[in-house]
Coordinates of C-alpha atoms in Angstrom, one line a residue:
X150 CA -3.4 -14.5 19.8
X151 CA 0.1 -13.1 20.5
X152 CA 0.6 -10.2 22.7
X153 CA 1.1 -6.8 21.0
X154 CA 4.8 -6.3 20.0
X155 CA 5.7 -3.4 21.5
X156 CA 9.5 -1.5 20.7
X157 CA 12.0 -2.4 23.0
X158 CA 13.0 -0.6 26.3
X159 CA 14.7 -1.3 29.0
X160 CA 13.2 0.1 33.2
X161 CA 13.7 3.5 33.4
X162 CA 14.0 5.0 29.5
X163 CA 12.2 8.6 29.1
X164 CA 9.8 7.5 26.0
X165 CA 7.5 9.9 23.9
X166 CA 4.8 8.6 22.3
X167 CA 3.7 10.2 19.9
X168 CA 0.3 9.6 18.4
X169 CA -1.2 9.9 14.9
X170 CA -2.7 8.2 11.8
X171 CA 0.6 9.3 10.2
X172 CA -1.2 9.2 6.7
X173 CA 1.2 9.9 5.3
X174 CA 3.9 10.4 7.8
X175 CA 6.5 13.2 6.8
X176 CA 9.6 15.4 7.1
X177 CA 7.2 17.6 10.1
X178 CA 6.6 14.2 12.1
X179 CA 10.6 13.3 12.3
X180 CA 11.2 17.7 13.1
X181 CA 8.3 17.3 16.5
X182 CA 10.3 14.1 17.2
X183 CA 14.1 15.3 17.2
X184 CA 13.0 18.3 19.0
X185 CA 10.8 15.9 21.4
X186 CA 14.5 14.3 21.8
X187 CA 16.4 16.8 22.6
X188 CA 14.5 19.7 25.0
X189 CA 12.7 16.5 26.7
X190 CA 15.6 14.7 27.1
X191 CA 14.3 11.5 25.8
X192 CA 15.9 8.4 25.3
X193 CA 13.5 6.9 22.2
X194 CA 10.4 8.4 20.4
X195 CA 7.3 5.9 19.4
X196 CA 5.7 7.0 16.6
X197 CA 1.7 5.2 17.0
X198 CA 0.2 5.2 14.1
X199 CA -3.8 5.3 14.6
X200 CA -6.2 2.5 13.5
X201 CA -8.2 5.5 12.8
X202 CA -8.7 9.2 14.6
X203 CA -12.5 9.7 15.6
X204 CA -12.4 13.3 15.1
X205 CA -11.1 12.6 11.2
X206 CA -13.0 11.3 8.4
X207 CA -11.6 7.5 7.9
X208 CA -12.7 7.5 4.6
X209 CA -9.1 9.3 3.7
X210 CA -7.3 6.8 5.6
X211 CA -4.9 4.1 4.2
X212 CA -4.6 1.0 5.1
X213 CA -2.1 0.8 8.6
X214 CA 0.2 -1.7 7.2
X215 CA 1.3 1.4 4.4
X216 CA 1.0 4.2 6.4
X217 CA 3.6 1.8 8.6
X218 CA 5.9 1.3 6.1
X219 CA 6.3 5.0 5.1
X220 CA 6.6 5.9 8.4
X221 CA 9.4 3.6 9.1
X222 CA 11.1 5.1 5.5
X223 CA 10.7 8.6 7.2
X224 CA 11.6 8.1 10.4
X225 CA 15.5 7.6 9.8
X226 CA 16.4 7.8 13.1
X227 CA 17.7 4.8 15.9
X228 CA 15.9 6.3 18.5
X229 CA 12.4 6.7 16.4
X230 CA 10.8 3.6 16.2
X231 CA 7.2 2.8 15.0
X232 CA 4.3 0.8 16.1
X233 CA 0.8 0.1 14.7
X234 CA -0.2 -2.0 18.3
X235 CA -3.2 0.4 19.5
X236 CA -5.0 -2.0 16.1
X237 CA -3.9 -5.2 17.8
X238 CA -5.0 -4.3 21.3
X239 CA -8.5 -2.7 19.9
X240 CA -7.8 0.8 21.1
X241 CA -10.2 3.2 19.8
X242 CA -9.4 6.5 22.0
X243 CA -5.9 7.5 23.4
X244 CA -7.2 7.0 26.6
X245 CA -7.3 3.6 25.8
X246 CA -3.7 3.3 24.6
X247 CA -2.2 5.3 27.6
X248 CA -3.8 3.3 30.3
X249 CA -2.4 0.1 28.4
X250 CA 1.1 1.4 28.7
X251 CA 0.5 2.0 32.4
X252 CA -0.5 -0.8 33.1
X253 CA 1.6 -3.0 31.3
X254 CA 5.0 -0.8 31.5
X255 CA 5.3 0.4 34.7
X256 CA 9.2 0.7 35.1
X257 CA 8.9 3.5 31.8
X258 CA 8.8 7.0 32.0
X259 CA 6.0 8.0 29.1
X260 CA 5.7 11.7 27.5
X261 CA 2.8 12.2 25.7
X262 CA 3.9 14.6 22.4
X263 CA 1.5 16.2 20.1
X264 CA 1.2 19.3 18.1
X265 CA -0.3 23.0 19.2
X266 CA -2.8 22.1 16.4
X267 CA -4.0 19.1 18.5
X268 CA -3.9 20.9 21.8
X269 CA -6.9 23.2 20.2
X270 CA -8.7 20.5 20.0
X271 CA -7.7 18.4 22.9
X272 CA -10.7 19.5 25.4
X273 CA -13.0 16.9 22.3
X274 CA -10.7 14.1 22.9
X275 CA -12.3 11.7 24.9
X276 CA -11.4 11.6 28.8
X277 CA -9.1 14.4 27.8
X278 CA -8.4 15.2 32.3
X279 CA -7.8 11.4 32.0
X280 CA -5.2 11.8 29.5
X281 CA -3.8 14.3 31.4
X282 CA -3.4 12.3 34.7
X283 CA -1.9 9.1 33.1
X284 CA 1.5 10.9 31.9
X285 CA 3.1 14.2 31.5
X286 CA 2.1 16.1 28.0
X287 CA 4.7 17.6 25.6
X288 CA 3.2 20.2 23.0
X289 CA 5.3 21.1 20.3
X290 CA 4.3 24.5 18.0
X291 CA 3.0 24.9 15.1
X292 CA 2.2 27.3 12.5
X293 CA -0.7 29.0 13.3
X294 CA -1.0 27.7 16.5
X295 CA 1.7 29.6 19.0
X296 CA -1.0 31.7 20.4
X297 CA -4.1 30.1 19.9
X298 CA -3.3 26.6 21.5
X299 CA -2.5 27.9 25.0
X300 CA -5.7 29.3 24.7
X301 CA -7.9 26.8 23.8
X302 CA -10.2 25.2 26.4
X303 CA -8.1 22.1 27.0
X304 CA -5.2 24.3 27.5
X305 CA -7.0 26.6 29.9
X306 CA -8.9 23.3 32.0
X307 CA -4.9 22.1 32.6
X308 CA -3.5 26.1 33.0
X309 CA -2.1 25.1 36.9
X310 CA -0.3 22.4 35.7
X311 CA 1.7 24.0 32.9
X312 CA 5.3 24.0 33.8
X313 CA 7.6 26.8 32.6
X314 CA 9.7 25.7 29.2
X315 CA 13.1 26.0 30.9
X316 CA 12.1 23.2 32.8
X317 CA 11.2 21.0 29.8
X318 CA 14.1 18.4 30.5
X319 CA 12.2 17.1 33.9
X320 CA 9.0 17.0 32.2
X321 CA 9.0 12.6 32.0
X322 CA 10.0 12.9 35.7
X323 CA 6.7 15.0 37.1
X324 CA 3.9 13.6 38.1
X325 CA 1.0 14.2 35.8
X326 CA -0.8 16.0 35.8
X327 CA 1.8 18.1 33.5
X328 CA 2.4 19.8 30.6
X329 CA 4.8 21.8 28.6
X330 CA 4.7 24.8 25.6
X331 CA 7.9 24.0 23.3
X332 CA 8.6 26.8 21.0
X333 CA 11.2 27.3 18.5
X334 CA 11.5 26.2 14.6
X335 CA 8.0 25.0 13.4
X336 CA 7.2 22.9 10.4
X337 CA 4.4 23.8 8.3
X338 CA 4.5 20.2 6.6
X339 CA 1.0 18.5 7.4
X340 CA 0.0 15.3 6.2
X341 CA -3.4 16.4 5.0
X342 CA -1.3 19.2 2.7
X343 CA 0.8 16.2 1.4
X344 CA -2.5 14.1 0.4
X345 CA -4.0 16.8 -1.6
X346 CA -0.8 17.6 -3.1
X347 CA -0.4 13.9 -4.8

């Protein structure tokens, strides 16, 4: 079997991954990623689309080679790429994916981008401290969720390590533990919205 085909990067690049089943992927994925870009600093954003979440139901899910094709449609951007390779290397958790990457990309600089809706719920994902120790974490609001998320229990477990938002452009150089609260323009696009909605 080939080896995953990852994006390409050269030793050194500040890459966010951001993770998701992307189903469908939309406007509010490419607004978290161009603002990932800029206050980050980040050379290039992976979008991972999910084989499947294990906190959603799947049975809502389509297939990965669709919800790859949209995603490549939406995300019009040179420095977005997408990947579907947590499927080919039988990742189930994020965990999973992240100590892949470590391992197998050493010479990268990896942020770790998700929404303020995901960090409510981030003390359920499994190994969340893990998570937390393999690279730094980017949180981007959301609606709904400015005050809430920093308030949640996975929020609260990782409190010491928050760094202060002016410093959000040497997040991919900390060590992790780290983590970041990114305010400003939110989108209130969400893909579940979009599937009711059609």
């Amino acid at each position: 079997m080939d080896p995953p085909k990852l994006p390409p990067a050269a030793p050194g690049m500040r890459i966010g991954l951001y993770g998701g089943s992307f189903n469908p992927a939309h406007a509010g994925h490419l607004h978290v990623s161009r603002m990932a870009l800029k206050r980050l600093r980040l050379d290039r954003v992976w979008w991972l689309a999910t084989p499947g979440n294990p906190l959603k139901d799947r049975r809502e899910l389509a297939p990965l080679s669709e919800r790859l094709a949209i995603a490549g449609t939406v995300a019009d951007n040179p420095r977005i790429a997408v990947t579907g390779f947590e499927a080919a290397i039988g990742a189930r958790y994020t965990v999973e994916t992240l100590r892949w990457l470590r391992l197998r990309r050493p010479a990268l600089r990896f942020v770790w981008i998700m929404g303020a809706d995901s960090l409510t719920s981030f003390h359920r994902w499994e190994r969340f401290r893990e998570i937390a120790s393999l690279m730094p974490i980017a949180v981007i609001d959301r609606p709904g969720h400015t005050l809430a998320a920093p308030n949640a229990p996975g929020a609260r477990a990782l409190a010491r390590w928050r760094i202060d938002e002016t410093d959000a452009p040497l997040l991919a150089e900390h060590a992790p533990p780290a983590w970041v609260f990114l305010h400003g323009p939110r989108s209130s696009l969400s893909s579940t919205a979009l599937r009711k909605r059609v």
